[in-house]
mmCIF file of C-alpha atoms and ligand atoms in Angstrom:
data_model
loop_
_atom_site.group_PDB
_atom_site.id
_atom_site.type_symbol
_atom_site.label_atom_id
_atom_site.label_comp_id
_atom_site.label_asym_id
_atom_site.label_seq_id
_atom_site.Cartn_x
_atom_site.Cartn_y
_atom_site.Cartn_z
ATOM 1 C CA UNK A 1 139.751 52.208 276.417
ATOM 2 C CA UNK A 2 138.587 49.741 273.599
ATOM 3 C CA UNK A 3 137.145 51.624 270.270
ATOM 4 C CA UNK A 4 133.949 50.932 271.858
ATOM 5 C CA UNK A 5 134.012 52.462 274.922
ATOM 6 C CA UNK A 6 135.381 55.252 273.151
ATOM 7 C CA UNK A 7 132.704 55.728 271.290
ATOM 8 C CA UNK A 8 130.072 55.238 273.931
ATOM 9 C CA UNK A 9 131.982 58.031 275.999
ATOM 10 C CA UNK A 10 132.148 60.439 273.037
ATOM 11 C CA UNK A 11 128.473 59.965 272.728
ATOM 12 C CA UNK A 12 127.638 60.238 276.087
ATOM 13 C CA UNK A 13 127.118 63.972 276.272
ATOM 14 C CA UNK A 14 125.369 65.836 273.277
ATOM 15 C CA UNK A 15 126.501 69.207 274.948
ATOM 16 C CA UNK A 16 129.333 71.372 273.388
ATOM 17 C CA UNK A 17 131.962 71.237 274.878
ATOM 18 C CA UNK A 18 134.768 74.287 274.484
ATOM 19 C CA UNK A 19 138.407 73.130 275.123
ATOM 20 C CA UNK A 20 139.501 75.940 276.952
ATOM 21 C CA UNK A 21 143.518 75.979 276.464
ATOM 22 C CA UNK A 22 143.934 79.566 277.966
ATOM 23 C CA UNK A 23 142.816 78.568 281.364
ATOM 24 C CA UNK A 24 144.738 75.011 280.921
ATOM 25 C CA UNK A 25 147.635 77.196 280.174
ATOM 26 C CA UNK A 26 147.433 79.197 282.713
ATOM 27 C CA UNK A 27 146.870 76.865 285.537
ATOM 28 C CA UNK A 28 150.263 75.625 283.794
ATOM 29 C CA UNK A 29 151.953 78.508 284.191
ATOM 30 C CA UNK A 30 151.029 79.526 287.629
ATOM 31 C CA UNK A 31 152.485 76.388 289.204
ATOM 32 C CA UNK A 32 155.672 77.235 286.889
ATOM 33 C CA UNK A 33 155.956 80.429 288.737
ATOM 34 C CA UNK A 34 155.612 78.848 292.158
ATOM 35 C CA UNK A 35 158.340 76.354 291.386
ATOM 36 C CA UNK A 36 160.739 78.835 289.856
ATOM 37 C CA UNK A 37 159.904 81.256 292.726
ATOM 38 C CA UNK A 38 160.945 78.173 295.366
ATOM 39 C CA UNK A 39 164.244 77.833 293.475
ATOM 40 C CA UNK A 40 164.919 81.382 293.026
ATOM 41 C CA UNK A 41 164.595 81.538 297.358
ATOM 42 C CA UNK A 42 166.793 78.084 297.751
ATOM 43 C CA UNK A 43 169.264 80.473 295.987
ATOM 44 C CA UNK A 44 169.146 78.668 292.088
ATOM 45 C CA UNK A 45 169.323 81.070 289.247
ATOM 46 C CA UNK A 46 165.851 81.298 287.431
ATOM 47 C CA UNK A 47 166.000 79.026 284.021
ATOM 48 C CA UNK A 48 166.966 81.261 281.398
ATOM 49 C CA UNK A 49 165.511 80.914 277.741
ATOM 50 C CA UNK A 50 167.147 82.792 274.681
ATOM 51 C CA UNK A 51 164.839 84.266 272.255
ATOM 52 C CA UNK A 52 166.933 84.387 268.748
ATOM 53 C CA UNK A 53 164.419 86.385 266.134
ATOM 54 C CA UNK A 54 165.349 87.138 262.490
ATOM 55 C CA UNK A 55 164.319 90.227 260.947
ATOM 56 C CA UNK A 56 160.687 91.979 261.396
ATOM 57 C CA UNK A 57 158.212 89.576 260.727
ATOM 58 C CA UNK A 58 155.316 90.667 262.174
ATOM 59 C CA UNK A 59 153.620 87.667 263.182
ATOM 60 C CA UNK A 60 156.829 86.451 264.620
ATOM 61 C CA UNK A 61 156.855 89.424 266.479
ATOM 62 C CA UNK A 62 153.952 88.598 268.012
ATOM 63 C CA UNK A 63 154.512 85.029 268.965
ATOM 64 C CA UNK A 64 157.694 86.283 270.354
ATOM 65 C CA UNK A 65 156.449 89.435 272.583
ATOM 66 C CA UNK A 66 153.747 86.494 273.826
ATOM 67 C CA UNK A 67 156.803 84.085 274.666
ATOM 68 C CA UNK A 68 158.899 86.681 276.169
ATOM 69 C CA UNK A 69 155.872 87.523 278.599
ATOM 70 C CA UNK A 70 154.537 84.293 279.481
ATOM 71 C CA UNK A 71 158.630 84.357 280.788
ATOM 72 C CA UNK A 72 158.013 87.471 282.864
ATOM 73 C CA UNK A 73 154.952 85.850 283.945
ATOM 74 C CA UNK A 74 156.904 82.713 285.609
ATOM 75 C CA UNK A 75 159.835 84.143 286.431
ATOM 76 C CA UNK A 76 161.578 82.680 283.780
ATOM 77 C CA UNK A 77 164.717 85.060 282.213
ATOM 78 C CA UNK A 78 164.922 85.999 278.840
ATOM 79 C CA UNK A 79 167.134 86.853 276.544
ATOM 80 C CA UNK A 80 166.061 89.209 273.979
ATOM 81 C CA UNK A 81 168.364 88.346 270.539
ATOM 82 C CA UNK A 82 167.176 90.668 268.143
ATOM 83 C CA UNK A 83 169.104 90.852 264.835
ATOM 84 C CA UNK A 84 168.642 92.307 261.032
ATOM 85 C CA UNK A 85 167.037 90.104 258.523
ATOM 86 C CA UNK A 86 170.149 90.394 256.501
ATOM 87 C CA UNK A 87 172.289 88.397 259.379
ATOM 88 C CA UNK A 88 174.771 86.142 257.750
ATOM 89 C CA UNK A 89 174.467 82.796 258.663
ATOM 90 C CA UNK A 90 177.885 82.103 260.253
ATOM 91 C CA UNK A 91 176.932 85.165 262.576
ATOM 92 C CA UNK A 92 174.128 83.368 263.831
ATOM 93 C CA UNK A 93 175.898 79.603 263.577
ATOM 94 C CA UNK A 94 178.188 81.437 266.349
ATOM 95 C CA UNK A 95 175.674 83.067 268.601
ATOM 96 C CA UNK A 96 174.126 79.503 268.887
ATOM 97 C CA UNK A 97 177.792 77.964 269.886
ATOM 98 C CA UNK A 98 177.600 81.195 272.576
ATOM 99 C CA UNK A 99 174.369 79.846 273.839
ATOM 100 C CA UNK A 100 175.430 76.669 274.257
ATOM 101 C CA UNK A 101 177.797 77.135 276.066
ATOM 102 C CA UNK A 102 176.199 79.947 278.552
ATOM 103 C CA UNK A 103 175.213 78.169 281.861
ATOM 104 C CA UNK A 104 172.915 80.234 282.513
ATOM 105 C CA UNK A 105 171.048 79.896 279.499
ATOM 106 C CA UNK A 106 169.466 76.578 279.680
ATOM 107 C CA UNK A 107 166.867 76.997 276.308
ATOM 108 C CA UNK A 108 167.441 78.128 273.078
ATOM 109 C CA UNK A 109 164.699 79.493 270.879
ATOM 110 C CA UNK A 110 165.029 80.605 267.277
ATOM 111 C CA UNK A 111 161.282 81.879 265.640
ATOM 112 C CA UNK A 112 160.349 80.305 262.802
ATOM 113 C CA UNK A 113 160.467 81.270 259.604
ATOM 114 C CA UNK A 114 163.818 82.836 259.361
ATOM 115 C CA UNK A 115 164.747 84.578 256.149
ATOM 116 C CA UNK A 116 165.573 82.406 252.853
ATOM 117 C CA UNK A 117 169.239 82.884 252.723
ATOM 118 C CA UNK A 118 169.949 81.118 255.967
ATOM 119 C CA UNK A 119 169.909 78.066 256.311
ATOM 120 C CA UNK A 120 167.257 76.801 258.608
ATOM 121 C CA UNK A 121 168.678 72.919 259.059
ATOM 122 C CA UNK A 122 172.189 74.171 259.846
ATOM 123 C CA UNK A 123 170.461 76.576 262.281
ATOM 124 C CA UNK A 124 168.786 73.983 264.210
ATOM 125 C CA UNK A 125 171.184 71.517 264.352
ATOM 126 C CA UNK A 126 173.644 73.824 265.880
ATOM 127 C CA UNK A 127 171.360 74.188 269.001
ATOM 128 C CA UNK A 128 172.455 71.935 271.548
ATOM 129 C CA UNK A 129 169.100 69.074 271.981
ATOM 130 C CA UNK A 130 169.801 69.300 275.266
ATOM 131 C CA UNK A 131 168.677 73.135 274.800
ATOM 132 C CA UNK A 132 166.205 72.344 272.324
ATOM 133 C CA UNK A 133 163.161 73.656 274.246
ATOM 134 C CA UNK A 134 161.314 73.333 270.353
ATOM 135 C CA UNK A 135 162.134 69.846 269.943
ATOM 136 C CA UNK A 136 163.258 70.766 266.484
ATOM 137 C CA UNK A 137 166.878 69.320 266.337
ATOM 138 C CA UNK A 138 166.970 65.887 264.578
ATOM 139 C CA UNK A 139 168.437 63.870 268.186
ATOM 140 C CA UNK A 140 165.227 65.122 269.897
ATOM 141 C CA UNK A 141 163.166 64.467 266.865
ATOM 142 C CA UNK A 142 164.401 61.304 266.654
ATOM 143 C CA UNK A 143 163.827 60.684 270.432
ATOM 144 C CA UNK A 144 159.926 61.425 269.478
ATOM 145 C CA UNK A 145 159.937 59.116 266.454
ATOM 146 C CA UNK A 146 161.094 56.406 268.788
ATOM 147 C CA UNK A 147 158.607 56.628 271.406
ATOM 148 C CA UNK A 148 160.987 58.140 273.829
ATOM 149 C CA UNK A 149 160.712 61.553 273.859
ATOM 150 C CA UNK A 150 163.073 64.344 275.326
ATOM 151 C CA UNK A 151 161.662 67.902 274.457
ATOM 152 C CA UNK A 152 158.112 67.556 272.138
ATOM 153 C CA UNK A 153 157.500 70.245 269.810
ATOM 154 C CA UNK A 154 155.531 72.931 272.008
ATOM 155 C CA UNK A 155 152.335 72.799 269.775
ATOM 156 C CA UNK A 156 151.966 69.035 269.599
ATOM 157 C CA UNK A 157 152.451 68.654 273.273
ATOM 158 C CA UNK A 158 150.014 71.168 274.130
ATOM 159 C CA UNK A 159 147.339 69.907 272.214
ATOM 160 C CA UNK A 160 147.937 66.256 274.107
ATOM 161 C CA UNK A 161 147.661 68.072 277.316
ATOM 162 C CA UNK A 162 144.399 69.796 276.648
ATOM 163 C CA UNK A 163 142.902 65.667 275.120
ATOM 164 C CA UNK A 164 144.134 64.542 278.618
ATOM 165 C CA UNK A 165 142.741 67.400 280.622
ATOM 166 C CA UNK A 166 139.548 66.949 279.269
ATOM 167 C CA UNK A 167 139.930 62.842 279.883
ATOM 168 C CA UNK A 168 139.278 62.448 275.669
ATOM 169 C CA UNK A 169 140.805 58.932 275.186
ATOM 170 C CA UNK A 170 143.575 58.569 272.185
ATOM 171 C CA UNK A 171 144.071 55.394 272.799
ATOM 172 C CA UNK A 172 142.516 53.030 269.591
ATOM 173 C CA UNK A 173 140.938 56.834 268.491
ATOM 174 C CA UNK A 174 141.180 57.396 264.488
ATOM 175 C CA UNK A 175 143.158 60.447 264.306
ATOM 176 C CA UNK A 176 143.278 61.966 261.176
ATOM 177 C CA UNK A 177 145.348 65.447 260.857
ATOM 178 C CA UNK A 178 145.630 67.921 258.292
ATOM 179 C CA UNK A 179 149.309 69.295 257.309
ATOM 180 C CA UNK A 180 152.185 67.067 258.063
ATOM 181 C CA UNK A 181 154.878 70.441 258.850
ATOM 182 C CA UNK A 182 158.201 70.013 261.274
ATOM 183 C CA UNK A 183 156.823 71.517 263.504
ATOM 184 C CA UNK A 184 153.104 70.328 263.871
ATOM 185 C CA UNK A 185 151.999 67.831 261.648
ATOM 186 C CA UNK A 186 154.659 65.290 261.748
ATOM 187 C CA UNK A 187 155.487 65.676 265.516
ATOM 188 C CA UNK A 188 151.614 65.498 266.170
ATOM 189 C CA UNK A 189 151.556 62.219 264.198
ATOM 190 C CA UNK A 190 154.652 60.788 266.161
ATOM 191 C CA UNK A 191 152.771 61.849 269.549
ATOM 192 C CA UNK A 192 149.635 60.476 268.878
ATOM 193 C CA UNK A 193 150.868 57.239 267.422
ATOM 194 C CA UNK A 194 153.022 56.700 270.827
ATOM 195 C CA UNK A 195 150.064 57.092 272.468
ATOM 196 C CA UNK A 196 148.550 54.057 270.237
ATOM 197 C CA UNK A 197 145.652 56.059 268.502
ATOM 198 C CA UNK A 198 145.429 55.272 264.390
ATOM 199 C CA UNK A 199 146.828 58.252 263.023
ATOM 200 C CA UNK A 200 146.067 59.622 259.386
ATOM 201 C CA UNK A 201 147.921 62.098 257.944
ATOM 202 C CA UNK A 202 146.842 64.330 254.941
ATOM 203 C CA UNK A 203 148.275 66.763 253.124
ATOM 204 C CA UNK A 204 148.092 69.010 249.679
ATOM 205 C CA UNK A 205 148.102 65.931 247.762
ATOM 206 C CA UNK A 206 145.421 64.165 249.597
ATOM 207 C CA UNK A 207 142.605 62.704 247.911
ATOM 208 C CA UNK A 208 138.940 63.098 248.811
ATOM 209 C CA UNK A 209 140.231 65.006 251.930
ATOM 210 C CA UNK A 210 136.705 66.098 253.222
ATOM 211 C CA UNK A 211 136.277 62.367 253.048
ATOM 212 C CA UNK A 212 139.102 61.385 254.919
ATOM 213 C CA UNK A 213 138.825 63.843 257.619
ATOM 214 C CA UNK A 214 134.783 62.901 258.189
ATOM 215 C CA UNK A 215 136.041 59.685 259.834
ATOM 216 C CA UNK A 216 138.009 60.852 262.282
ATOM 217 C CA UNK A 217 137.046 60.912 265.681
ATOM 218 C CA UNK A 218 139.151 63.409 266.484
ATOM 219 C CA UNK A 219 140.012 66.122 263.593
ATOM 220 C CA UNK A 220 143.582 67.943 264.192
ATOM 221 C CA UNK A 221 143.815 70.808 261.296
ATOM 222 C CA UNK A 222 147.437 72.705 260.439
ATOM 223 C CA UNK A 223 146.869 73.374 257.418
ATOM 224 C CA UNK A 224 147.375 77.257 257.483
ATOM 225 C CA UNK A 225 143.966 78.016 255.301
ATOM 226 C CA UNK A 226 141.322 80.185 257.035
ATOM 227 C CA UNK A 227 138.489 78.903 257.550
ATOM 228 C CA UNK A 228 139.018 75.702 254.857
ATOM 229 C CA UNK A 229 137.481 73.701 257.508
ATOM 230 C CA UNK A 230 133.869 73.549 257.088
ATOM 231 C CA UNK A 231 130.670 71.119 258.318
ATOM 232 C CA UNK A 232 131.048 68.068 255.556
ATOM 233 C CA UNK A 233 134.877 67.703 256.986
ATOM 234 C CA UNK A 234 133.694 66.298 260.518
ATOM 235 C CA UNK A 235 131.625 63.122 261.701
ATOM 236 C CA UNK A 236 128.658 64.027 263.990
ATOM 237 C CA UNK A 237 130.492 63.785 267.503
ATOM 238 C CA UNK A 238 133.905 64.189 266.521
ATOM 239 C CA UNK A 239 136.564 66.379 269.185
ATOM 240 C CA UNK A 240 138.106 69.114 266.726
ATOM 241 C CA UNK A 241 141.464 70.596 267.541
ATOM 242 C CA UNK A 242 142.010 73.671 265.108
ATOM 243 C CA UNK A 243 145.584 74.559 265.389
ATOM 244 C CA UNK A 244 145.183 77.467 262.333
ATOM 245 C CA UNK A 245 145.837 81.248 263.882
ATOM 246 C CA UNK A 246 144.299 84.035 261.039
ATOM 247 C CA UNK A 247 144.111 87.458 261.800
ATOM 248 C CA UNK A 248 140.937 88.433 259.502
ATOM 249 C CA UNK A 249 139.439 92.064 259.813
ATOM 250 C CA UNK A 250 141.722 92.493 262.962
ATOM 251 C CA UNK A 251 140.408 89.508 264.925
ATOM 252 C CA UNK A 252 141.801 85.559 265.030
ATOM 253 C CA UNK A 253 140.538 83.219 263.716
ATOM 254 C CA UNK A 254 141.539 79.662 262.629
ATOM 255 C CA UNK A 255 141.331 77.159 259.680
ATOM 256 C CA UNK A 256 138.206 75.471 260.533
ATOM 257 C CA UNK A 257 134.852 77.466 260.399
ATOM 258 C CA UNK A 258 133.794 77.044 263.777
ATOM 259 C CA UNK A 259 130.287 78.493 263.436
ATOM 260 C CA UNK A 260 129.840 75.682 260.803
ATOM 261 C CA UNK A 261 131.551 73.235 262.713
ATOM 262 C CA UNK A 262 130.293 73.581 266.031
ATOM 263 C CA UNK A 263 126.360 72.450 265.905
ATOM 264 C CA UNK A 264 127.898 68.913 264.806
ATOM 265 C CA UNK A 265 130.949 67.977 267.027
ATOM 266 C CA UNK A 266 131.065 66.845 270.142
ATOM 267 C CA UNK A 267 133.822 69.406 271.119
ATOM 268 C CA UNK A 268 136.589 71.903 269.937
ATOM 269 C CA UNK A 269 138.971 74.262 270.379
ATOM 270 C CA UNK A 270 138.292 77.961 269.758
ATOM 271 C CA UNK A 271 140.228 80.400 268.389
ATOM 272 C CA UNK A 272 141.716 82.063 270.140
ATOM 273 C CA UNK A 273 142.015 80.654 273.306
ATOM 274 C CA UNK A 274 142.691 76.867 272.186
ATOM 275 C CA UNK A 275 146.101 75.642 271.164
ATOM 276 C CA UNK A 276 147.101 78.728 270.907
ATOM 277 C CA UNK A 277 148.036 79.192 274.829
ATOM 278 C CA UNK A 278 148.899 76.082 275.084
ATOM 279 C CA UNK A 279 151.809 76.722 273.129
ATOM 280 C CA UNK A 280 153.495 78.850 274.975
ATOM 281 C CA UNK A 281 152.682 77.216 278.296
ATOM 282 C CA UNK A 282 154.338 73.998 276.937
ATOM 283 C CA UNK A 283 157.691 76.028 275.843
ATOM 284 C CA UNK A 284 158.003 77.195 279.817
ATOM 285 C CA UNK A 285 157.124 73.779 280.734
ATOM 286 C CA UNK A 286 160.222 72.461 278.179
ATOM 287 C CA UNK A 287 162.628 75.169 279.817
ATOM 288 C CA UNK A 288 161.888 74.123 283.118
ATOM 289 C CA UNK A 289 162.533 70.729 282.039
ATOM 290 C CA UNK A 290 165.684 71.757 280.278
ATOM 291 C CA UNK A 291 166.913 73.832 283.382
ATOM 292 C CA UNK A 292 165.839 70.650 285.880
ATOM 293 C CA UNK A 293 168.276 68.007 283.434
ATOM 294 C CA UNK A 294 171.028 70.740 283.297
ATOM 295 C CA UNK A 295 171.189 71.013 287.202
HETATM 296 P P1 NAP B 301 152.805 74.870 257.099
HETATM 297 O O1 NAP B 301 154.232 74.595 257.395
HETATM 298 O O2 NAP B 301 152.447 75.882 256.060
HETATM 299 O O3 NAP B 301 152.110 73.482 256.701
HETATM 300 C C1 NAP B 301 150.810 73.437 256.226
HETATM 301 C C2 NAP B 301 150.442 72.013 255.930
HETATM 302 O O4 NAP B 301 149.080 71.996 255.479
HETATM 303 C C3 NAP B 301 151.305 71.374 254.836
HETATM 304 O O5 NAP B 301 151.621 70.054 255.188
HETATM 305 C C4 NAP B 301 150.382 71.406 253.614
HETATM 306 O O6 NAP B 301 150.566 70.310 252.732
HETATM 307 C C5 NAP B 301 149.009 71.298 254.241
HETATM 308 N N1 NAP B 301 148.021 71.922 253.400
HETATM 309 C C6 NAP B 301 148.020 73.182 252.921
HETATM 310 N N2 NAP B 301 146.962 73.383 252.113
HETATM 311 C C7 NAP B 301 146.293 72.211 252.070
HETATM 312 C C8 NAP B 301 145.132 71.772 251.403
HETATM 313 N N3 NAP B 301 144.415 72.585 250.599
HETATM 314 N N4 NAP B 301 144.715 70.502 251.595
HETATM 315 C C9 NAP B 301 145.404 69.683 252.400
HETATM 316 N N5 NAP B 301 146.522 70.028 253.057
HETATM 317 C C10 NAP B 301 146.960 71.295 252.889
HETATM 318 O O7 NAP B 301 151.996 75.321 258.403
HETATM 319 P P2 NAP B 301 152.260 75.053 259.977
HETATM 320 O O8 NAP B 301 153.506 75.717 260.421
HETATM 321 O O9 NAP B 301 152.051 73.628 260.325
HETATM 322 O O10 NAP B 301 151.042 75.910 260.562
HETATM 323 C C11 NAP B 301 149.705 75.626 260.223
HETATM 324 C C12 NAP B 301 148.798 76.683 260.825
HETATM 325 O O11 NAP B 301 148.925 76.621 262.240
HETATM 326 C C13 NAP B 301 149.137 78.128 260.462
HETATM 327 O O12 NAP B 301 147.923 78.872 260.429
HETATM 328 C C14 NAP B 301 149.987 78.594 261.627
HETATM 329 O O13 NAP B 301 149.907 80.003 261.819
HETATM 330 C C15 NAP B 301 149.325 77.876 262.751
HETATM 331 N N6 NAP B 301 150.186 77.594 263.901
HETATM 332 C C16 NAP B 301 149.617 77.780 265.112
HETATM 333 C C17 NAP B 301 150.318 77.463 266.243
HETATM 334 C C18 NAP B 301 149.648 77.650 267.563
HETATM 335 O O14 NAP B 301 150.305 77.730 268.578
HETATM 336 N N7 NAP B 301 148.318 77.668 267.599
HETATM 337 C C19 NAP B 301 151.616 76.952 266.175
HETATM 338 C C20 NAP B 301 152.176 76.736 264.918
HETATM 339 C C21 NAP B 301 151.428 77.055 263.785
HETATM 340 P P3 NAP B 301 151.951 70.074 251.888
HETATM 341 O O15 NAP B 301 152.927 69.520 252.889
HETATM 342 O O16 NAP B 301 151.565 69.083 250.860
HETATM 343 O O17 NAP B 301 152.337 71.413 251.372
#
């Protein structure tokens, strides 16, 4: 679509419009489970995903119990890897080489953070990309940057899938997104520049960011600040994709202020129940990928 069009479609509707990632994800994952339940009866082993976690962070423990049953879910096995947060690095350098080599492990996962004296680099790069379900090691990062992706970062991926479920054009769009991590930001960029929209990418040191953001036509925020996201950040019409996961007086919430946000754009994700979901559903979708290229 030229700019143009673009803009005529964006405009076309003044109604809100939620961008519902949990049922996207699980339409996802139910057609998961029916393909690993036909190759579990034409004999196949299920794919098999490690889950390496690193100590007792609690949020990690969370995003991990959530991967670990989206698996059960599909019928995807996992691998439960607990170990201390005082695991020295060679330790873990050699359960990676184990993985690697186990057929019947076909993804490897290792939560982010891990503790400061290991090495996260040396971590990652020891996970075979063709096992990189995260998209994190540097070949399949590399893959990405040159427009010919392998495994995309789970996040990044599943907030393409939700623009193209909900037929939001990219193509000519001005992105502009907030944080420029490994594992959001810079992937996001790389994704959304393949798929030709004008990408801007802001970070701590950005000037006159509330400026910068209001001319996007579609806002992607990572920025890991509750609520920082308020009405003067987004055009009147613009799509909003707040990637941000806060737990404030035990209930999520992300980094844009949706009630403030809302009245003006022309749609957005909610949290929870927006990228969130998506997440996950895009790491089972990167296993089965990984298990399909290692048949
Ligand atoms: P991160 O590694 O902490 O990166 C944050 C980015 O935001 C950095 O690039 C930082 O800039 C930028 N930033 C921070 N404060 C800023 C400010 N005041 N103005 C402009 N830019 C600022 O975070 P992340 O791992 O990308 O995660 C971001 C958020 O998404 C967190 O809330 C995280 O929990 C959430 N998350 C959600 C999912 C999901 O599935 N929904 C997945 C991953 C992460 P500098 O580079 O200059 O420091």
């Amino acid at each position: 679509l030229t700019r143009l069009q673009y803009l005529h479609r964006i405009h076309l509707s003044d109604v809100l419009q939620l961008l519902d990632g949990k049922a996207i994800a699980k339409g996802i994952l139910d057609s998961l489970r029916e393909r690993v339940a036909q190759l579990v009866r034409a004999n196949h082993p299920p794919p098999g995903l490690a889950v390496v976690l690193v100590g007792e962070d609690s949020a990690s423990q969370v995003y991990v119990r959530n991967k670990r049953r989206a698996c059960e879910q599909t019928g995807i096995r996992s691998v439960a890897h607990d170990l201390p947060a005082d695991v020295r690095e060679n330790e873990l350098l050699a359960l990676m080489d184990t993985l690697n080599e186990d057929p019947d492990i076909h993804g490897i996962l290792v939560q982010l953070p891990l503790p400061n004296h290991l090495n996260k680099s040396a971590v990652l790069e020891t996970i075979s990309p063709m096992k990189d379900v995260d998209g994190l090691h540097p070949e399949n990062v590399g893959r990405l940057t040159r427009g010919e992706p392998r495994f995309v970062p789970c996040t990044p991926a599943g907030i393409l899938e939700i623009l193209h479920f909900y037929q939001i054009p990219v193509e000519g769009a001005d992105v502009v997104i907030i944080g420029r991590s490994e594992i959001v930001g810079k992937p996001l960029a790389q994704l959304m520049i393949m798929h030709n929209a004008t990408v801007t990418v802001c970070h701590s040191r950005t000037k006159n960011l509330a400026q910068v953001a209001a001319g996007a036509d579609i806002l992607m925020v990572a920025m890991g600040k509750h609520h920082f996201v308020g009405a003067d950040f987004v055009k009147p019409g613009a799509v909003v994709i707040d990637v941000g996961i806060h737990r404030v007086n035990d209930k999520l919430s992300g980094d844009v202020d949706f009630n403030a946000v809302s009245p003006k754009v022309r749609a957005i994700t909610p949290v929870p129940g927006g990228v969130g979901p998506m997440t996950i559903a895009m790491l089972m979708s990167n296993l089965a990928l990984a298990a399909k290229m290692q048949s």
